[in-house]
GROMACS .gro file of C-alpha atoms in nm:
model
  187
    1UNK     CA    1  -1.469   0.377   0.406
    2UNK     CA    2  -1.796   0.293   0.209
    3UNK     CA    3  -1.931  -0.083   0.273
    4UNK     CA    4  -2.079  -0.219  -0.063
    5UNK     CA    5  -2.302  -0.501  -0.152
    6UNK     CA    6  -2.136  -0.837  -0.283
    7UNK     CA    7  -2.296  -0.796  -0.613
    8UNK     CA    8  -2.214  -0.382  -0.704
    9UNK     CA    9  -1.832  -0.506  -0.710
   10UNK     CA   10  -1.728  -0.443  -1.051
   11UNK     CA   11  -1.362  -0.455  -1.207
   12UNK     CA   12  -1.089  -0.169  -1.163
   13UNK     CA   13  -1.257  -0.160  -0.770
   14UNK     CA   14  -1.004  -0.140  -0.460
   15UNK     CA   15  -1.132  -0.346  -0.179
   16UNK     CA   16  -1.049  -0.425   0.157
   17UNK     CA   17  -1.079  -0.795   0.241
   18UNK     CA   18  -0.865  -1.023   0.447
   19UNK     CA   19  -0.637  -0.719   0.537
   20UNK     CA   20  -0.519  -0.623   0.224
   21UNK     CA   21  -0.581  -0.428  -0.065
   22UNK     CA   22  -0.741  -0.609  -0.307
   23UNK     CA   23  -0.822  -0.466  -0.709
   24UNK     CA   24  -1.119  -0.624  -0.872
   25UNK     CA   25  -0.987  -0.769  -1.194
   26UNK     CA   26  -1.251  -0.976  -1.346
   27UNK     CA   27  -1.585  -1.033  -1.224
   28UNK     CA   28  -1.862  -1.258  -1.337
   29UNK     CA   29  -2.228  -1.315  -1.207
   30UNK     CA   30  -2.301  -1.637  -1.127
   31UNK     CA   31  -2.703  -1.763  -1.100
   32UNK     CA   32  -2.668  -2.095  -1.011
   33UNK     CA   33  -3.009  -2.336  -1.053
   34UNK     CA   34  -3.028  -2.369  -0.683
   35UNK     CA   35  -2.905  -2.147  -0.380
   36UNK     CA   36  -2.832  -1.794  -0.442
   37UNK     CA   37  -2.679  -1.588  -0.667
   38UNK     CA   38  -2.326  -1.448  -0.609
   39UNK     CA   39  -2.043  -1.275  -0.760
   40UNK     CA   40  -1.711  -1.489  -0.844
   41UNK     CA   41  -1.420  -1.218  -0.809
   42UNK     CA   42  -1.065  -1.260  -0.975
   43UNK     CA   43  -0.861  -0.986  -0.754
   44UNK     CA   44  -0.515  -0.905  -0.759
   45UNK     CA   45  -0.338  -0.806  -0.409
   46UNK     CA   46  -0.199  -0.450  -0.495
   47UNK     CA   47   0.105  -0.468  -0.274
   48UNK     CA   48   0.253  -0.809  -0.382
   49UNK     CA   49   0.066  -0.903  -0.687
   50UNK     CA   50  -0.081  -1.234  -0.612
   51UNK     CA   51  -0.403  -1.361  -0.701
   52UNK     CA   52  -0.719  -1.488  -0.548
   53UNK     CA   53  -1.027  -1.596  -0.656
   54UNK     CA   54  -1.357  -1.488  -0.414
   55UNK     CA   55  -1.700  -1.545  -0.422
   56UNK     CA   56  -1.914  -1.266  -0.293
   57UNK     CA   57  -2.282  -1.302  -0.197
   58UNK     CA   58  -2.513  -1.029  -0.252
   59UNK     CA   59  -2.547  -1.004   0.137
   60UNK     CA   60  -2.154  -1.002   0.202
   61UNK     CA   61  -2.045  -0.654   0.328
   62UNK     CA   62  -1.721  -0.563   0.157
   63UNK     CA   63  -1.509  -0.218   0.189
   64UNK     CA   64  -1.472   0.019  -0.127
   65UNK     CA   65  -1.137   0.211  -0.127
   66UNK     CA   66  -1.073   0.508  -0.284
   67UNK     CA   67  -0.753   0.558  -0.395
   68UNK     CA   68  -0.588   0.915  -0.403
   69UNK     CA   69  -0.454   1.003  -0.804
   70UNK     CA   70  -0.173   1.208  -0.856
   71UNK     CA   71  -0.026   1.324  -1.177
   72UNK     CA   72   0.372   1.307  -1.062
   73UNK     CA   73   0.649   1.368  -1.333
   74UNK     CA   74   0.905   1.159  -1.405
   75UNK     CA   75   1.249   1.284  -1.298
   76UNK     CA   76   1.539   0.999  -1.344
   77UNK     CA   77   1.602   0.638  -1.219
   78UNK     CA   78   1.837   0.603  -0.961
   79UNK     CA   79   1.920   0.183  -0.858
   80UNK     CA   80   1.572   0.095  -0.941
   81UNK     CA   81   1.362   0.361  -0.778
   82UNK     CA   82   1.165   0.582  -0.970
   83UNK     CA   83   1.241   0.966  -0.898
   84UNK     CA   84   0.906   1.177  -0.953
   85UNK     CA   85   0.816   1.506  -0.855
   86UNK     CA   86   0.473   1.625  -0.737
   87UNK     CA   87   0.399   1.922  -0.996
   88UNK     CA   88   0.214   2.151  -0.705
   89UNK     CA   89   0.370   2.121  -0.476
   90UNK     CA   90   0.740   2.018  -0.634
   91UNK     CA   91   0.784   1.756  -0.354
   92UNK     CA   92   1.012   1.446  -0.478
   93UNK     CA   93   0.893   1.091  -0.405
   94UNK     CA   94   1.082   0.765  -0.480
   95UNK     CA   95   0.874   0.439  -0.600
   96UNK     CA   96   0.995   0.120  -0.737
   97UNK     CA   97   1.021   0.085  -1.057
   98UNK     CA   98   0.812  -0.275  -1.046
   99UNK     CA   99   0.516  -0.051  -0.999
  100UNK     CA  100   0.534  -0.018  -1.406
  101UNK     CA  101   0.604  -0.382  -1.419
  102UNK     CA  102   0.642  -0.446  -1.850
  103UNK     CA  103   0.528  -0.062  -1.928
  104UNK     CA  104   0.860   0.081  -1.784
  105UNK     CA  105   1.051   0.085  -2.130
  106UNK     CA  106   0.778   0.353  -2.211
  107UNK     CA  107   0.878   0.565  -1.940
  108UNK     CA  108   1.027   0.883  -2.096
  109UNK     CA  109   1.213   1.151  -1.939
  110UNK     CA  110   0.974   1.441  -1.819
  111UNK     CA  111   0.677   1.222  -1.878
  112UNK     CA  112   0.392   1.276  -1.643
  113UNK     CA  113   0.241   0.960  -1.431
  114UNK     CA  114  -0.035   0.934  -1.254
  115UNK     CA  115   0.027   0.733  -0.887
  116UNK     CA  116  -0.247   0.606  -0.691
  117UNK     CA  117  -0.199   0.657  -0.304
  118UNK     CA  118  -0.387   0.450   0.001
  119UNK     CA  119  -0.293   0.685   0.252
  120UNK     CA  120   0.088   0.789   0.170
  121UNK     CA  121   0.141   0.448  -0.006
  122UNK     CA  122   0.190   0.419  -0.371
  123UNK     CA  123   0.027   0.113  -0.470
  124UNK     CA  124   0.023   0.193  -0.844
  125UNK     CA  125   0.183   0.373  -1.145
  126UNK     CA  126  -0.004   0.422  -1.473
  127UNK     CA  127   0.155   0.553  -1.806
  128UNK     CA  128  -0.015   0.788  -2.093
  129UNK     CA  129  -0.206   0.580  -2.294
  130UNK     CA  130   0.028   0.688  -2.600
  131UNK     CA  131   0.377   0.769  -2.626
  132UNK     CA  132   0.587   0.822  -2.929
  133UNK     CA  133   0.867   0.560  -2.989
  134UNK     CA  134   1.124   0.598  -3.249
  135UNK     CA  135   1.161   0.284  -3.458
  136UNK     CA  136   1.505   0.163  -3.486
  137UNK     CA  137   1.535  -0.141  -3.696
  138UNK     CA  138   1.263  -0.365  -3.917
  139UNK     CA  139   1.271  -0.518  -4.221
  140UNK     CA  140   1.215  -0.243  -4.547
  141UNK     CA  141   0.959  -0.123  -4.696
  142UNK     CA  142   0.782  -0.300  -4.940
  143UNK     CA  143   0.636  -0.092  -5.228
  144UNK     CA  144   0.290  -0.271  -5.290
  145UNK     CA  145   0.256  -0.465  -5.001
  146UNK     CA  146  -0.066  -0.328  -4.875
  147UNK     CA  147  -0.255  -0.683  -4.716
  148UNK     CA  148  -0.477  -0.546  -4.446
  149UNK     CA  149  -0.383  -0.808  -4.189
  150UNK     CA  150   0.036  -0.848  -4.272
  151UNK     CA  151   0.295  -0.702  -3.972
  152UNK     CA  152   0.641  -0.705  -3.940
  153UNK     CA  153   0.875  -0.696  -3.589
  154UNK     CA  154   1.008  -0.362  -3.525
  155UNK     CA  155   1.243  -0.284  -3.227
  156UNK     CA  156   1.224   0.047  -3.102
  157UNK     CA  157   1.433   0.336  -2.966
  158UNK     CA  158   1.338   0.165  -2.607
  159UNK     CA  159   1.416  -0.185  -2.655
  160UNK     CA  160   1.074  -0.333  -2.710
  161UNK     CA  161   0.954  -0.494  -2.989
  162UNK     CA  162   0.600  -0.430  -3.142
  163UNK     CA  163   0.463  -0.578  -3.455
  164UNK     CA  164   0.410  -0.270  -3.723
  165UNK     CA  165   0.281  -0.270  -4.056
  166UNK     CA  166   0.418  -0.306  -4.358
  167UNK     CA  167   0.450   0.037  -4.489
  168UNK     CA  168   0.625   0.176  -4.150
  169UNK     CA  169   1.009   0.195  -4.194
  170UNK     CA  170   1.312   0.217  -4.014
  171UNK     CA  171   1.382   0.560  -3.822
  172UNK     CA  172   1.061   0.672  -3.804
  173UNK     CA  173   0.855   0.772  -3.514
  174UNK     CA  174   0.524   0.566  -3.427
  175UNK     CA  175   0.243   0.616  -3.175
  176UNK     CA  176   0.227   0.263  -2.933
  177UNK     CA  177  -0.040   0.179  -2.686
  178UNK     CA  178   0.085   0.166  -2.338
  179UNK     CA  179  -0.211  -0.074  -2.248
  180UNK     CA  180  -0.185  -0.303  -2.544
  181UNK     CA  181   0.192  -0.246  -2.599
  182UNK     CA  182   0.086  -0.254  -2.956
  183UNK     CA  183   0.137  -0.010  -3.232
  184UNK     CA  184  -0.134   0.231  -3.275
  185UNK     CA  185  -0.068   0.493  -3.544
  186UNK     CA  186   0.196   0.679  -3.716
  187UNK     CA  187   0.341   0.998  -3.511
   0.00000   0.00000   0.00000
């Protein structure tokens, strides 16, 4: 694996440190008035979740990981694993369905998922950015009520509840942000 420099660490990196895998969530560059400079890293352990909080010199040697990307497709759930088949080579795998963590109401039958593998481990599960979501109950339209910044709670066909505009009614289908979880557009 590829040793980098303290100070080329930058956020969405995978790194190797204290003998775990380690994602690079925030980073900020620190040039204190005296001593050196040095990189204070906010990284998330991608196999339990917790947190830690590093500072990385610019001499510190730490190991880049590359992480393996394949775009699976969703079968079914079965008692909380995640069924998804590998479209080349139409092998099934079983993850947990944590790996989505608050995104899995957005998990649609047939969708296609990209997993991230360290070795044969899947560490991590990432949606399409979009996905269409019916709308199944809000307040009614308002004829007029066009005020740039006004929203209104929606609960769609999934559970979740997104803030919409006003002009978006009941029982139709809208575009929401996976990332965000917030509405995006109209379908």
């Amino acid at each position: 694996m590829p040793k980098i420099n303290g100070n080329e660490i930058r956020p969405g990196n995978v790194l190797e440190h204290n003998g775990g895998l380690w994602a690079a969530v925030k980073v900020d560059h620190v040039k204190p008035g005296k001593g050196g400079a040095f990189a204070q890293v906010e990284m998330r352990n991608l196999r339990n979740g917790s947190k830690l909080n590093e500072r990385f010199r610019s001499a510190d040697k730490v190991e880049k990981v590359r992480l393996e990307q394949k775009d699976q497709q969703f079968l079914y759930e079965d008692a909380g694993m995640l069924v998804l088949m590998d479209t080349e080579t139409y092998e099934q795998v079983q993850l947990s369905a944590e790996l989505l963590g608050e995104r899995r109401p957005f998990l649609q039958d047939g969708m296609m998922v990209v997993v991230e593998y360290h070795e044969e481990e899947a560490l991590n599960a990432s949606l399409p950015q979009k996905v269409t979501c019916k709308i199944v109950e809000t307040e009614p339209v308002v004829k007029g009520q066009t005020a740039a910044n006004s929203f209104k709670p929606a609960i769609l066909d999934n559970g979740v509840k997104v803030m919409v505009p006003p002009f978006v009614g009941q029982d139709e289908d809208i575009i929401v942000n996976t990332e965000t979880m917030e509405y995006s557009e109209r379908a």
